[in-house]
Tab-separated table of C-alpha atoms and ligand atoms in Angstrom:
chain	number	residue	atom	x	y	z
A	1012	MET	CA	-16.038	18.862	79.563
A	1013	SER	CA	-14.984	16.944	76.450
A	1014	GLU	CA	-17.457	15.327	74.135
A	1015	ARG	CA	-16.203	11.926	75.107
A	1016	ALA	CA	-16.537	12.650	78.801
A	1017	ALA	CA	-20.033	13.928	78.166
A	1018	CYS	CA	-20.931	10.686	76.457
A	1019	LEU	CA	-19.410	8.664	79.213
A	1020	GLN	CA	-21.692	10.376	81.681
A	1021	ASN	CA	-24.606	8.757	79.874
A	1022	PHE	CA	-22.939	5.346	80.105
A	1023	PRO	CA	-22.244	3.640	83.367
A	1024	MET	CA	-18.602	2.575	83.495
A	1025	VAL	CA	-19.652	-1.051	83.959
A	1026	ILE	CA	-21.240	-1.168	80.532
A	1027	VAL	CA	-18.167	0.316	78.892
A	1028	VAL	CA	-16.002	-2.389	80.430
A	1029	VAL	CA	-18.408	-5.103	79.353
A	1030	LEU	CA	-18.464	-3.610	75.865
A	1031	LEU	CA	-14.702	-3.842	75.618
A	1032	ILE	CA	-14.905	-7.523	76.488
A	1033	VAL	CA	-17.575	-7.999	73.832
A	1034	THR	CA	-15.323	-6.242	71.327
A	1035	PHE	CA	-12.578	-8.763	71.990
A	1036	ALA	CA	-15.042	-11.604	71.702
A	1037	THR	CA	-16.368	-10.505	68.318
A	1038	GLY	CA	-17.178	-13.167	65.840
A	1039	LEU	CA	-18.565	-15.534	68.391
A	1040	LYS	CA	-22.147	-14.658	67.646
A	1041	SER	CA	-23.518	-15.678	64.311
A	1042	THR	CA	-24.478	-13.257	61.589
A	1043	THR	CA	-27.625	-11.288	62.239
A	1044	PRO	CA	-29.858	-9.350	59.858
A	1045	GLY	CA	-29.460	-5.607	59.767
A	1046	ILE	CA	-25.709	-5.496	59.318
A	1047	PHE	CA	-24.419	-5.037	55.816
A	1048	LEU	CA	-21.023	-5.457	54.329
A	1049	HIS	CA	-20.410	-4.328	50.854
A	1050	VAL	CA	-17.087	-5.373	49.298
A	1051	SER	CA	-16.211	-4.680	45.704
A	1052	TYR	CA	-13.203	-4.430	43.492
A	1053	ASN	CA	-13.217	-2.395	40.311
A	1054	ASP	CA	-10.095	-2.897	38.324
A	1055	GLU	CA	-9.437	-0.116	35.929
A	1056	PRO	CA	-9.227	-1.238	32.322
A	1057	LYS	CA	-5.657	-1.808	31.155
A	1058	MET	CA	-4.339	-1.253	34.673
A	1059	GLN	CA	-2.855	-3.807	36.997
A	1060	SER	CA	-4.608	-2.275	39.959
A	1061	GLY	CA	-8.079	-1.357	41.016
A	1062	LEU	CA	-10.158	0.256	43.694
A	1063	LEU	CA	-11.134	-1.985	46.574
A	1064	VAL	CA	-14.184	-0.765	48.456
A	1065	VAL	CA	-15.320	-2.067	51.837
A	1066	ASN	CA	-18.404	-0.528	53.363
A	1067	CYS	CA	-19.795	-1.780	56.635
A	1068	SER	CA	-23.178	-0.438	57.729
A	1069	VAL	CA	-26.047	-1.139	60.086
A	1070	ASP	CA	-29.756	-0.579	59.747
A	1071	THR	CA	-30.934	-0.379	63.350
A	1072	LYS	CA	-34.540	-0.942	62.317
A	1073	LEU	CA	-33.618	-4.449	61.239
A	1074	THR	CA	-31.370	-5.529	64.079
A	1075	ASP	CA	-31.551	-6.352	67.759
A	1076	ILE	CA	-28.973	-3.641	68.356
A	1077	VAL	CA	-30.814	-0.428	68.808
A	1078	THR	CA	-27.792	1.632	69.736
A	1079	VAL	CA	-24.631	1.071	67.767
A	1080	ILE	CA	-21.599	2.141	69.752
A	1081	SER	CA	-18.847	1.091	67.409
A	1082	LEU	CA	-18.264	-0.375	63.975
A	1083	THR	CA	-15.083	-2.256	63.181
A	1084	VAL	CA	-13.774	-3.519	59.855
A	1085	LEU	CA	-11.415	-6.482	59.883
A	1086	GLY	CA	-9.533	-7.960	56.987
A	1087	PRO	CA	-6.110	-8.557	55.514
A	1088	LYS	CA	-4.004	-5.421	55.845
A	1089	PRO	CA	-4.141	-3.502	52.561
A	1090	TYR	CA	-0.397	-3.037	52.497
A	1091	GLY	CA	0.549	-5.805	54.874
A	1092	ASN	CA	1.299	-9.469	54.391
A	1093	GLN	CA	-1.290	-11.450	52.492
A	1094	GLY	CA	-3.349	-13.671	54.677
A	1095	GLU	CA	-3.211	-11.485	57.769
A	1096	PHE	CA	-6.623	-10.899	59.286
A	1097	ASP	CA	-6.627	-7.836	61.448
A	1098	GLU	CA	-8.555	-4.859	62.620
A	1099	LEU	CA	-8.336	-2.248	59.878
A	1100	ALA	CA	-10.534	0.617	61.015
A	1101	VAL	CA	-13.009	1.589	63.663
A	1102	ILE	CA	-15.567	4.265	64.290
A	1103	ASP	CA	-17.311	4.877	67.594
A	1104	ILE	CA	-19.824	7.264	69.014
A	1105	TRP	CA	-17.273	9.106	71.125
A	1106	SER	CA	-14.826	10.203	68.551
A	1107	LYS	CA	-17.404	10.101	65.704
A	1108	THR	CA	-14.614	10.196	63.145
A	1109	PRO	CA	-13.418	6.931	61.656
A	1110	LYS	CA	-9.870	5.897	62.458
A	1111	LEU	CA	-7.459	3.517	60.765
A	1112	THR	CA	-5.423	1.254	62.997
A	1113	SER	CA	-2.133	2.884	63.826
A	1114	ASP	CA	0.022	0.996	61.331
A	1115	LEU	CA	-2.279	1.993	58.459
A	1116	GLU	CA	-2.353	5.683	59.333
A	1117	ASP	CA	0.164	6.627	56.678
A	1118	SER	CA	-1.404	4.423	54.009
A	1119	LYS	CA	-3.410	5.808	51.143
A	1120	VAL	CA	-6.696	4.438	52.419
A	1121	THR	CA	-9.728	6.648	52.041
A	1122	ILE	CA	-11.960	6.348	55.032
A	1123	HIS	CA	-15.194	7.918	56.158
A	1124	GLY	CA	-18.150	7.003	58.243
A	1125	LYS	CA	-20.965	8.016	60.472
A	1126	ALA	CA	-21.674	7.128	64.074
A	1127	SER	CA	-24.400	8.530	66.191
A	1128	MET	CA	-26.463	7.643	69.211
A	1129	GLU	CA	-29.624	8.724	67.504
A	1130	LYS	CA	-32.198	6.198	66.413
A	1131	ASP	CA	-32.359	5.290	62.712
A	1132	SER	CA	-29.000	6.876	62.197
A	1133	HIS	CA	-27.653	4.210	59.807
A	1134	PRO	CA	-24.085	4.188	61.008
A	1135	TYR	CA	-21.494	3.087	58.501
A	1136	LEU	CA	-17.757	2.749	58.074
A	1137	PHE	CA	-16.446	3.079	54.568
A	1138	MET	CA	-12.928	2.283	53.348
A	1139	SER	CA	-11.407	2.295	49.886
A	1140	TRP	CA	-7.916	1.974	48.533
A	1141	ASN	CA	-6.154	1.317	45.331
A	1142	THR	CA	-4.524	-2.066	45.250
A	1143	PRO	CA	-2.761	-4.198	42.676
A	1144	THR	CA	-4.901	-7.146	41.608
A	1145	PRO	CA	-4.353	-9.590	44.452
A	1146	GLY	CA	-3.781	-13.188	43.542
A	1147	SER	CA	-6.055	-14.661	46.132
A	1148	ARG	CA	-9.377	-14.445	47.882
A	1149	HIS	CA	-9.709	-11.950	50.671
A	1150	GLU	CA	-12.140	-12.061	53.538
A	1151	TYR	CA	-13.468	-8.984	55.260
A	1152	LYS	CA	-15.524	-8.735	58.360
A	1153	CYS	CA	-17.713	-6.035	59.794
A	1154	VAL	CA	-18.516	-5.980	63.498
A	1155	ALA	CA	-21.078	-3.779	65.224
A	1156	ASN	CA	-21.127	-3.463	69.001
A	1157	GLY	CA	-23.895	-1.788	70.921
A	1158	LEU	CA	-26.901	-2.244	73.140
A	1159	ASP	CA	-30.003	-4.242	72.479
A	1160	ARG	CA	-33.579	-3.375	73.415
A	1161	GLN	CA	-32.993	-4.531	76.969
A	1162	ARG	CA	-29.953	-2.189	77.002
A	1163	GLN	CA	-27.726	-5.224	77.197
A	1164	PRO	CA	-24.420	-5.291	75.330
A	1165	ALA	CA	-24.707	-7.055	71.988
A	1166	SER	CA	-22.537	-7.665	68.987
A	1167	ILE	CA	-23.358	-8.603	65.440
A	1168	ASN	CA	-21.094	-9.219	62.514
A	1169	LYS	CA	-21.004	-10.022	58.872
A	1170	ALA	CA	-18.167	-11.503	56.836
A	1171	LYS	CA	-17.690	-11.470	53.110
A	1172	LYS	CA	-15.172	-13.013	50.785
A	1173	VAL	CA	-14.088	-11.244	47.679
A	1174	GLU	CA	-12.747	-13.165	44.707
A	1175	PHE	CA	-10.312	-11.280	42.569
A	1176	SER	CA	-10.549	-12.219	38.958
A	1177	ARG	CA	-7.142	-13.433	37.908
A	1178	ALA	CA	-8.487	-13.866	34.398
A	1179	GLY	CA	-8.842	-10.138	33.880
A	1180	CYS	CA	-5.439	-9.483	35.281
A	1181	CYS	CA	-3.592	-12.173	33.365
A	1182	GLU	CA	-5.194	-11.563	30.030
A	1183	LYS	CA	-3.827	-8.054	30.277
A	1184	ILE	CA	-0.389	-9.251	31.308
A	1185	ASP	CA	-0.408	-11.761	28.460
A	1186	SER	CA	-1.353	-9.110	25.944
A	1187	ILE	CA	1.352	-6.729	27.199
A	1188	ASP	CA	3.750	-9.665	27.125
A	1189	SER	CA	2.972	-10.527	23.538
A	1190	GLN	CA	3.182	-6.871	22.499
A	1191	LEU	CA	6.618	-6.665	24.071
A	1192	ARG	CA	7.691	-9.865	22.368
A	1193	GLU	CA	6.453	-8.532	19.034
A	1194	MET	CA	8.326	-5.261	19.581
A	1195	SER	CA	11.558	-6.983	20.486
A	1196	GLU	CA	11.238	-9.258	17.444
A	1197	LYS	CA	10.750	-6.193	15.257
A	1198	LEU	CA	13.733	-4.553	16.890
A	1199	GLU	CA	15.795	-7.692	16.324
A	1200	THR	CA	14.804	-7.728	12.640
A	1201	PHE	CA	15.538	-4.029	12.397
A	1202	LYS	CA	18.976	-4.529	13.938
A	1203	LYS	CA	19.654	-7.415	11.551
A	1204	ASN	CA	18.576	-5.332	8.572
A	1205	LEU	CA	20.632	-2.392	9.748
A	1206	ASN	CA	23.678	-4.603	10.224
A	1207	PHE	CA	23.016	-6.081	6.804
A	1208	GLN	CA	22.880	-2.620	5.209
A	1209	ILE	CA	26.002	-1.434	7.020
A	1210	LYS	CA	27.920	-4.542	5.914
A	1211	MET	CA	26.764	-4.068	2.323
A	1212	MET	CA	27.783	-0.400	2.420
A	1213	ALA	CA	31.203	-1.300	3.781
A	1214	ILE	CA	32.041	-3.348	0.684
A	1215	ASP	CA	34.432	-1.513	-1.614
A	1216	LYS	CA	32.601	-1.914	-4.923
A	1217	SER	CA	35.408	-0.257	-6.831
A	1218	ARG	CA	37.645	-3.219	-5.946
A	1219	PHE	CA	35.158	-6.086	-5.957
A	1220	ASP	CA	32.325	-7.630	-7.927
A	1221	VAL	CA	29.602	-8.632	-5.484
A	1222	SER	CA	27.518	-11.821	-5.662
A	1223	ASN	CA	23.861	-12.191	-4.809
A	1224	VAL	CA	23.028	-12.887	-1.195
A	1225	SER	CA	23.072	-16.546	-0.183
A	1226	LYS	CA	22.417	-17.673	3.381
A	1227	ASN	CA	23.121	-14.174	4.677
A	1228	ARG	CA	26.443	-14.042	2.916
A	1229	VAL	CA	27.818	-12.379	-0.150
A	1230	TYR	CA	30.990	-13.225	-2.027
A	1231	LEU	CA	33.384	-10.762	-3.561
A	1232	ALA	CA	35.635	-11.325	-6.543
A	1233	SER	CA	38.555	-8.901	-6.868
A	1234	LYS	CA	38.271	-6.868	-10.076
A	1235	VAL	CA	41.981	-6.766	-10.787
A	1236	GLN	CA	43.958	-9.879	-11.672
A	1237	ALA	CA	47.335	-9.822	-9.945
A	1238	ALA	CA	50.023	-11.999	-8.302
A	1239	PHE	CA	48.416	-13.579	-5.272
A	1240	LYS	CA	49.692	-12.644	-1.811
A	1241	ILE	CA	47.535	-14.571	0.623
A	1242	GLN	CA	48.092	-12.285	3.645
A	1243	ALA	CA	47.479	-9.080	1.675
A	1244	ALA	CA	44.437	-10.579	-0.039
A	1245	ASN	CA	42.921	-11.520	3.320
A	1246	GLU	CA	43.555	-7.951	4.556
A	1247	ALA	CA	41.811	-6.571	1.461
A	1248	CYS	CA	38.828	-8.827	2.228
A	1249	LYS	CA	38.846	-7.610	5.840
A	1250	SER	CA	38.717	-3.966	4.811
A	1251	SER	CA	35.460	-4.820	3.023
A	1252	GLY	CA	34.107	-6.658	6.085
A	1253	GLY	CA	35.048	-10.232	5.170
A	1254	TYR	CA	37.890	-12.733	4.806
A	1255	LEU	CA	39.280	-15.035	2.119
A	1256	VAL	CA	36.491	-17.419	1.163
A	1257	GLU	CA	36.027	-20.581	3.259
A	1258	PHE	CA	33.723	-23.289	1.938
A	1259	ASP	CA	31.791	-25.123	4.644
A	1260	ASP	CA	30.143	-27.524	2.195
A	1261	ASP	CA	29.575	-28.370	-1.462
A	1262	GLU	CA	26.474	-26.209	-1.648
A	1263	GLU	CA	28.471	-23.123	-0.733
A	1264	TYR	CA	31.152	-24.066	-3.233
A	1265	ARG	CA	28.519	-24.539	-5.974
A	1266	PHE	CA	27.038	-21.098	-5.320
A	1267	VAL	CA	30.443	-19.410	-5.464
A	1268	TYR	CA	31.522	-21.351	-8.540
A	1269	ASP	CA	28.337	-20.242	-10.323
A	1270	PHE	CA	28.958	-16.621	-9.328
A	1271	LEU	CA	32.575	-16.709	-10.546
A	1272	HIS	CA	31.538	-18.389	-13.754
A	1273	ARG	CA	29.105	-15.516	-14.456
A	1274	THR	CA	31.504	-12.817	-13.327
A	1275	GLY	CA	34.387	-14.256	-15.347
A	1276	GLY	CA	37.342	-12.099	-16.264
A	1277	ALA	CA	39.855	-14.691	-15.038
A	1278	ASN	CA	40.558	-18.409	-14.999
A	1279	THR	CA	42.122	-18.524	-11.540
A	1280	PHE	CA	40.227	-17.416	-8.437
A	1281	TRP	CA	42.162	-17.756	-5.191
A	1282	THR	CA	40.445	-18.994	-2.016
A	1283	GLY	CA	41.459	-19.091	1.650
A	1284	GLY	CA	42.466	-22.787	1.416
A	1285	ASN	CA	46.174	-23.640	1.696
A	1286	ASP	CA	48.600	-26.251	3.022
A	1287	ILE	CA	51.521	-23.890	3.532
A	1288	GLU	CA	52.117	-24.965	7.143
A	1289	LYS	CA	51.770	-28.718	6.736
A	1290	GLU	CA	51.934	-30.379	3.344
A	1291	GLY	CA	48.718	-32.206	2.460
A	1292	GLN	CA	46.692	-30.690	5.297
A	1293	PHE	CA	44.561	-27.954	3.815
A	1294	VAL	CA	43.319	-25.279	6.208
A	1295	TYR	CA	41.610	-21.917	5.714
A	1296	PHE	CA	43.836	-18.896	6.058
A	1297	ASN	CA	41.574	-16.728	8.230
A	1298	SER	CA	39.975	-19.229	10.617
A	1299	LYS	CA	42.755	-21.888	10.515
A	1300	LYS	CA	39.914	-24.444	10.247
A	1301	LEU	CA	40.493	-27.637	8.277
A	1302	VAL	CA	39.087	-27.581	4.768
A	1303	PRO	CA	36.273	-30.175	4.858
A	1304	SER	CA	36.174	-32.886	2.250
A	1305	LEU	CA	34.609	-31.277	-0.804
A	1306	THR	CA	33.566	-32.812	-4.105
A	1307	GLY	CA	34.800	-29.685	-5.903
A	1308	TRP	CA	38.389	-30.891	-6.274
A	1309	SER	CA	39.267	-31.345	-9.890
A	1310	HIS	CA	40.456	-34.732	-11.185
A	1311	GLU	CA	43.586	-35.932	-9.337
A	1312	GLN	CA	43.879	-32.705	-7.390
A	1313	PRO	CA	45.449	-31.624	-5.130
A	1314	ASP	CA	48.672	-33.108	-6.490
A	1315	ASN	CA	51.320	-30.723	-5.109
A	1316	ALA	CA	52.988	-30.705	-8.523
A	1317	ASN	CA	56.722	-29.955	-8.432
A	1318	ASP	CA	56.364	-30.069	-4.652
A	1319	ASN	CA	55.416	-26.419	-4.878
A	1320	GLU	CA	51.612	-26.096	-4.843
A	1321	ASP	CA	50.238	-24.917	-1.511
A	1322	CYS	CA	47.300	-22.653	-2.368
A	1323	MET	CA	43.763	-23.649	-3.322
A	1324	GLU	CA	42.288	-21.987	-6.363
A	1325	ILE	CA	39.052	-22.372	-8.256
A	1326	ARG	CA	40.132	-22.950	-11.842
A	1327	LEU	CA	37.289	-22.377	-14.258
A	1328	ASN	CA	38.774	-24.481	-17.069
A	1329	TYR	CA	39.199	-27.396	-14.619
A	1330	GLU	CA	35.650	-26.821	-13.354
A	1331	GLY	CA	36.844	-27.199	-9.776
A	1332	PHE	CA	39.553	-26.766	-7.168
A	1333	ASN	CA	43.202	-27.100	-7.863
A	1334	ASP	CA	46.326	-26.569	-5.765
A	1335	TRP	CA	48.775	-24.201	-7.323
A	1336	THR	CA	51.821	-22.062	-6.675
A	1337	CYS	CA	50.699	-19.429	-4.193
A	1338	ASP	CA	52.036	-16.335	-5.975
A	1339	GLU	CA	50.545	-17.020	-9.417
A	1340	SER	CA	48.395	-14.355	-11.000
A	1341	GLY	CA	44.620	-14.489	-10.509
A	1342	LYS	CA	41.676	-12.881	-8.829
A	1343	PHE	CA	40.795	-13.691	-5.218
A	1344	VAL	CA	37.469	-14.335	-3.552
A	1345	CYS	CA	36.196	-12.971	-0.236
A	1346	GLU	CA	33.272	-14.049	1.871
A	1347	VAL	CA	31.247	-11.491	3.872
A	1348	GLU	CA	28.823	-12.514	6.602
A	1349	LEU	CA	26.062	-9.929	6.573
A	1350	SER	CA	24.261	-10.529	9.843
A	1351	ARG	CA	26.907	-10.741	12.472
B	648	LIG	C1	-22.040	2.751	52.869
B	648	LIG	O1	-23.276	2.066	53.027
B	648	LIG	C2	-24.308	2.810	53.625
B	648	LIG	C3	-25.495	1.891	53.770
B	648	LIG	O2	-25.815	1.288	52.555
B	648	LIG	C4	-24.642	4.028	52.785
B	648	LIG	O3	-25.624	4.812	53.430
B	648	LIG	C5	-23.389	4.842	52.619
B	648	LIG	O4	-23.629	5.947	51.770
B	648	LIG	C6	-22.293	3.977	52.038
B	648	LIG	N1	-21.109	4.784	51.928
B	648	LIG	C7	-20.492	4.975	50.770
B	648	LIG	C8	-19.348	5.926	50.757
B	648	LIG	O5	-20.831	4.427	49.750
B	649	LIG	C1	21.517	-12.881	-9.009
B	649	LIG	O1	20.235	-13.430	-9.081
B	649	LIG	C2	19.522	-13.079	-10.256
B	649	LIG	C3	18.114	-13.634	-10.132
B	649	LIG	O2	18.146	-14.971	-9.666
B	649	LIG	C4	20.240	-13.583	-11.482
B	649	LIG	O3	19.520	-13.218	-12.644
B	649	LIG	C5	21.618	-12.973	-11.496
B	649	LIG	O4	22.344	-13.469	-12.575
B	649	LIG	C6	22.361	-13.276	-10.221
B	649	LIG	N1	23.612	-12.581	-10.203
B	649	LIG	C7	24.768	-13.182	-9.918
B	649	LIG	C8	25.949	-12.295	-9.919
B	649	LIG	O5	24.837	-14.365	-9.656
């Protein structure tokens, strides 16, 4: 005869049927002393998850139920949808071993418990599982079914809400967040610096004098004075990572003028400005952008003297820009953007 059958012999079938009905009607009777529900959540430091513990127990000395037949834990499914309130586990005197409801069988829930017919046996049903910090409040319920002193079916229950501290969770997320941000900023700076170094290394210092850095740019003045060929000069600038100088504003022009003045070695310094394509409309050779209006033009320049002056030079003895015959001898100036 099986253990269960043996137990059943001690219980008239009628009572078992009534007990099942009581089980379905759980929660109708108000909370009674003697049933305990312990719910706790210990989140591990620096982890986004913690151990949730639910322990349902009965002290028969303190309750009307003298014989506990089953203990049931209800709550939101540990791995199910939030907000569901369902039977999670049960232990009864027939099987004696606690059981998870079928859809939780494969979950990583630790479960143990004790059920016995004996008096003062302190039955309990314990569950624990690791869970990510939930965002909300969870409610758990413990239900004990059994017989009272008059050997009548009885049910008691206890419910408990657990508040998960979002503060703990989000402080950690925030700190990880800010660490990541800091790291990516450092990486960005590192990449910029690396790019900067690579660009500086790519400059052919045997061919060019190099200015100081201004607004992440350096300017190069060719060392050799020669007949200007705008296309070839732009190519020479390119092979050092730049292009024929293009002034966006007066400030940039002032910086370059100052550099050329110090570097010296020539009177004519060719720029990217020219009106080869359309007389009177100065554009930059590399970008094809219009030359903005600049105060650097020397007195009465550009004048297109002899109808033959299409290239824009910086002429030191004019202290400014001048248009001049494109193939005249001079040095040329490149611009290199360092952080691109
Ligand atoms: C659950 O609670 C009961 C009653 O307090 C206790 O005897 C039992 O040891 C607890 N189980 C665990 C695993 O903490
Ligand atoms: C670069 O800057 C330093 C310090 O401001 C200055 O002494 C030096 O003349 C500058 N060099 C050029 C080429 O402008």
